[in-house]
mmCIF file of C-alpha atoms in Angstrom:
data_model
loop_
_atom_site.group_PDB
_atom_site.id
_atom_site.type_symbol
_atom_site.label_atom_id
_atom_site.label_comp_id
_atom_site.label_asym_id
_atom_site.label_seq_id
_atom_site.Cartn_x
_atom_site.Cartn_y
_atom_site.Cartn_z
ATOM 1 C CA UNK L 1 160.980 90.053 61.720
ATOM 2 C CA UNK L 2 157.900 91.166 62.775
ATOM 3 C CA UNK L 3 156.363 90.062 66.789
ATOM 4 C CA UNK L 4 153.322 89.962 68.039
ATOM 5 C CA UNK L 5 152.071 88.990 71.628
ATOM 6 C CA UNK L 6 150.075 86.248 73.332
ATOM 7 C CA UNK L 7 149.425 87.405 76.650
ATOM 8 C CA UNK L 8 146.432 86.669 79.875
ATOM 9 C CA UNK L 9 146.610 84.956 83.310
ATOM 10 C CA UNK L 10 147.380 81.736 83.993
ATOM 11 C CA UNK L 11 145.396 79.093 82.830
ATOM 12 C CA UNK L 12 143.662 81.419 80.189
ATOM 13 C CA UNK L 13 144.438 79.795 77.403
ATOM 14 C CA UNK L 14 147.937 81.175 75.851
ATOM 15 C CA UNK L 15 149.934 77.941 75.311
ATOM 16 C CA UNK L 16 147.000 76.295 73.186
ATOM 17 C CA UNK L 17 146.261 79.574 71.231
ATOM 18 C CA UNK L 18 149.734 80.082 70.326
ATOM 19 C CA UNK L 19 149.943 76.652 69.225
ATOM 20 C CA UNK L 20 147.187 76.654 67.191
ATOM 21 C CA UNK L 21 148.241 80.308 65.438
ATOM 22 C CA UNK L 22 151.522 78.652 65.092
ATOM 23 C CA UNK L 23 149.902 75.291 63.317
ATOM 24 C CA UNK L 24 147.578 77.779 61.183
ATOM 25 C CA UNK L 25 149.880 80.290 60.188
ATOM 26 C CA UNK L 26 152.902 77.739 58.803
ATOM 27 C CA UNK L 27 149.767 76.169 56.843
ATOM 28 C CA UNK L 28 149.775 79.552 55.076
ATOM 29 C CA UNK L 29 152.952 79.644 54.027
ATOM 30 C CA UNK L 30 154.320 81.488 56.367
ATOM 31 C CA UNK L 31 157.276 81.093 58.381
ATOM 32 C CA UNK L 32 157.113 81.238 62.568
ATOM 33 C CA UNK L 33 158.954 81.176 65.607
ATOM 34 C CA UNK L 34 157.831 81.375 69.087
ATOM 35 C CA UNK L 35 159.406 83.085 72.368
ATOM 36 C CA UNK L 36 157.955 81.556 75.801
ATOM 37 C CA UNK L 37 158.358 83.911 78.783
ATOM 38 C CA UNK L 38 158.378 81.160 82.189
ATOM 39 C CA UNK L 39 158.341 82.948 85.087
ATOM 40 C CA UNK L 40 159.689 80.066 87.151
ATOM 41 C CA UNK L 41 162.997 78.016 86.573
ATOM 42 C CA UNK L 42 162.303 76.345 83.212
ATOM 43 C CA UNK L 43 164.744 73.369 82.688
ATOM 44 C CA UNK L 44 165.079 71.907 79.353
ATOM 45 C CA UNK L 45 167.266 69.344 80.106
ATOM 46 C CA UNK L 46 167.228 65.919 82.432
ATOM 47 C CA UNK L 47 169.251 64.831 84.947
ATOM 48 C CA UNK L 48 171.453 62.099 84.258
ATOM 49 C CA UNK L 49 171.872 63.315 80.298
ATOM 50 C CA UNK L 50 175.515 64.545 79.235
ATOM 51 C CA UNK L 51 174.224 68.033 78.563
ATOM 52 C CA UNK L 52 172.553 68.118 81.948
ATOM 53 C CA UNK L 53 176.448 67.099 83.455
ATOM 54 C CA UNK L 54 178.036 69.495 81.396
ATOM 55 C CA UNK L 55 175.793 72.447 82.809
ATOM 56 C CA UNK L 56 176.197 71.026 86.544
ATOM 57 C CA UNK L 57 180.015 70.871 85.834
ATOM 58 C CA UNK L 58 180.108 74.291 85.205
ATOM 59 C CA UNK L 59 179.629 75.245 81.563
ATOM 60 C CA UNK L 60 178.019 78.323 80.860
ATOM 61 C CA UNK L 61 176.445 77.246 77.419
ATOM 62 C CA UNK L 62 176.062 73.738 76.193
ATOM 63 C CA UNK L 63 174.960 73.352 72.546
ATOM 64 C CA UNK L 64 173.702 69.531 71.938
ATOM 65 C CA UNK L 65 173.108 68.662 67.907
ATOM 66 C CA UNK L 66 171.871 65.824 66.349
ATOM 67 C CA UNK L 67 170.090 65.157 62.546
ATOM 68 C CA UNK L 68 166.927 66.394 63.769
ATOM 69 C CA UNK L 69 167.447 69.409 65.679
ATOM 70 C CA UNK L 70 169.944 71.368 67.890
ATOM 71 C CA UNK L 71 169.719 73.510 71.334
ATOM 72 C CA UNK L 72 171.838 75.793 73.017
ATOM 73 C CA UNK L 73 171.360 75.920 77.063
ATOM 74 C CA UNK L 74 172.848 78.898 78.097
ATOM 75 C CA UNK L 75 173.204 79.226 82.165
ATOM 76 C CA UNK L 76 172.764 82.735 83.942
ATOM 77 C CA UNK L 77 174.685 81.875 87.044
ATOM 78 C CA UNK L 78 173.398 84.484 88.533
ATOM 79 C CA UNK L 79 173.419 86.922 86.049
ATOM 80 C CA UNK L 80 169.984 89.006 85.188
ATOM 81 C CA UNK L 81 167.593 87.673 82.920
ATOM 82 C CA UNK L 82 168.489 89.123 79.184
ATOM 83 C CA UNK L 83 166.004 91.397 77.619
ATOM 84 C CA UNK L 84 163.547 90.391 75.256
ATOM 85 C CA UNK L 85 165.403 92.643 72.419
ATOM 86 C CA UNK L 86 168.852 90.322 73.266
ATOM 87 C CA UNK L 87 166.804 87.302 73.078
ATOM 88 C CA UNK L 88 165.032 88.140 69.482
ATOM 89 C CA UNK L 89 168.203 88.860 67.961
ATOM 90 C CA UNK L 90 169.533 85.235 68.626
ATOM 91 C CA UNK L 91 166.897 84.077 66.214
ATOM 92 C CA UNK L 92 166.586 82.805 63.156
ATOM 93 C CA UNK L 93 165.181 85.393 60.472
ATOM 94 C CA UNK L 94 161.469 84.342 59.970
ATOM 95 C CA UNK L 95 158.273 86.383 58.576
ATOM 96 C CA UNK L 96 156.543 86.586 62.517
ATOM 97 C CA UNK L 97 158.033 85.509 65.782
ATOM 98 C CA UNK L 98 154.887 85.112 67.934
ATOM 99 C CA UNK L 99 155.906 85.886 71.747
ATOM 100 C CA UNK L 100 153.855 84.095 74.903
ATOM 101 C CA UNK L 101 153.921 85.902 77.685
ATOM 102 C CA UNK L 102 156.295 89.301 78.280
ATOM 103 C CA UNK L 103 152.919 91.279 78.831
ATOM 104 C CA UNK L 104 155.212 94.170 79.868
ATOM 105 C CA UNK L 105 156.805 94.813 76.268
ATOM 106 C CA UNK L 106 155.864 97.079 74.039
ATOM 107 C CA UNK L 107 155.068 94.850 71.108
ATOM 108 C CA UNK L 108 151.464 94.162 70.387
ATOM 109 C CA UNK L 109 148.982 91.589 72.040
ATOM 110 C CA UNK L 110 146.408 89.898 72.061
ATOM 111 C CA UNK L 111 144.720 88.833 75.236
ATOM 112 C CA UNK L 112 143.589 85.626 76.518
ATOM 113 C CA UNK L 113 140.596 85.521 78.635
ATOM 114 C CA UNK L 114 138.603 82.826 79.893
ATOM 115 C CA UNK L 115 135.715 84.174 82.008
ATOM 116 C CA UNK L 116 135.866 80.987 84.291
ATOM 117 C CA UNK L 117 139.213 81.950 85.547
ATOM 118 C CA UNK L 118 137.719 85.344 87.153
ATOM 119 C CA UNK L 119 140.255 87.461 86.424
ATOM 120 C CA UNK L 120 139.957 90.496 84.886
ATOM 121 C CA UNK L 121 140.868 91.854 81.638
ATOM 122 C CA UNK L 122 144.257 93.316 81.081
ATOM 123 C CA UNK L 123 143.726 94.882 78.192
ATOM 124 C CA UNK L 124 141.519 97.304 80.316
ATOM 125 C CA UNK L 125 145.114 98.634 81.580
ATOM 126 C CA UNK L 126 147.128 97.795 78.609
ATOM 127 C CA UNK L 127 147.727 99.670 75.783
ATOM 128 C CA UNK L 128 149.864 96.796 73.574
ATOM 129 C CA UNK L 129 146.605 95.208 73.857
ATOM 130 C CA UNK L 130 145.190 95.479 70.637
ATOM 131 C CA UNK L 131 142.505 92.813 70.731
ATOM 132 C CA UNK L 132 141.041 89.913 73.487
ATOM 133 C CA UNK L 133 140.585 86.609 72.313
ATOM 134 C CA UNK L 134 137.604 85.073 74.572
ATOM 135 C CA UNK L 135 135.324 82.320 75.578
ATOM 136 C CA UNK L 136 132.645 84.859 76.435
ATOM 137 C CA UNK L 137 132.100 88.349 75.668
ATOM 138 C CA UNK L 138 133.496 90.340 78.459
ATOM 139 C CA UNK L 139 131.812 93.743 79.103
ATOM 140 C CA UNK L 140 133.899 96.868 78.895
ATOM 141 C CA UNK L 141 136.013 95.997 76.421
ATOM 142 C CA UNK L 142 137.865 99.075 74.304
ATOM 143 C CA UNK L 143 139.419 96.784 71.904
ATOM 144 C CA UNK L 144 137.757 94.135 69.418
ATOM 145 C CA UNK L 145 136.494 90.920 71.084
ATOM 146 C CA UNK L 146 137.624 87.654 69.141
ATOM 147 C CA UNK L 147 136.007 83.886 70.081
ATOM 148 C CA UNK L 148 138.840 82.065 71.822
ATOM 149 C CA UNK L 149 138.157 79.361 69.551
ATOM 150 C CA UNK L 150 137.913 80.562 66.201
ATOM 151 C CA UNK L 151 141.694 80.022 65.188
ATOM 152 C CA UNK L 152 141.156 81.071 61.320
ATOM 153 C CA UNK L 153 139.834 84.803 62.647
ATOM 154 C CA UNK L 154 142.437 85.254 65.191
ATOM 155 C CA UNK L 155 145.436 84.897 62.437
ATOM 156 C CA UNK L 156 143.504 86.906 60.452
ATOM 157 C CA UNK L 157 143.509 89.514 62.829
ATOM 158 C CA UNK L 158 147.282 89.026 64.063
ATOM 159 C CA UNK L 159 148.656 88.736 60.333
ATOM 160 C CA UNK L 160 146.908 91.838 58.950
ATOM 161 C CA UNK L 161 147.960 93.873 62.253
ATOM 162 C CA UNK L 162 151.682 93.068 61.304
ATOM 163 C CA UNK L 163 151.007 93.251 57.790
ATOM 164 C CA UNK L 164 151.470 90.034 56.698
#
């Protein structure tokens, strides 16, 4: 499987571009998967649902099924968070598993930047930055600029960087 990185600050714009490489990409034939770093206590689940009582009981992973899909909750308890490399190998095999967030790894990224949020770029002090994806043109800049919003030229980029 090959990975590549959507990284930035919060609020630049990650969730929507991934979303949109993930909607253009599939329309290309080819297949995706996503891996979303939270950095706060993510819950997938509701209270009151039989998966949620089966995790509060005690279970340390609850798989729930049905026709349409199927997830597997698996509780830490305390435990450290797994590594990204753990995490990727409980995947499906797909051609590109596009990873939001984890701006620490070593895979490739490209950033998000949105000039409004006044933050500045981390590509600057990034090498796994390979390109910024941008609603302006941000000055000092050692790796290619992309427009935020030009979807087709950002999977061109990210597919012929993994070779796809």
């Amino acid at each position: 499987m090959r990975l590549y990185g959507v990284t930035g600050w919060k609020n630049s714009g990650k969730t929507h571009l991934v979303e949109r490489l993930v909607a253009e990409i599939t329309r290309r034939g080819i297949s995706v998967s996503t891996v979303k770093h939270a950095h706060h206590a993510a819950d997938l689940d509701q209270p009151g649902r039989d998966s949620y009582r089966h995790r509060e009981a005690g279970a340390q992973e609850v798989l729930v099924a049905s026709p349409i899909r199927w997830a597997l909750l698996h509780e830490l308890r305390g435990a450290p968070e797994p590594p990204l490399g753990d995490l990727l190998a409980r995947l499906s095999p797909v051609d590109l598993v596009l990873i939001e967030g984890y701006k620490r790894e070593a895979h490739p990224k490209i950033e998000t930047h949105r000039a409004g949020t006044g933050h500045p770029l981390l590509a600057r002090a990034n090498p796994t930055i390979r390109a910024v994806a941008s609603d302006t043109s941000p000055e000092g800049s050692e790796v290619p600029v992309l427009d935020l919003n030009d979807t087709a030229a950002i999977a061109d980029f990210v597919l012929a960087e993994v070779g796809l």
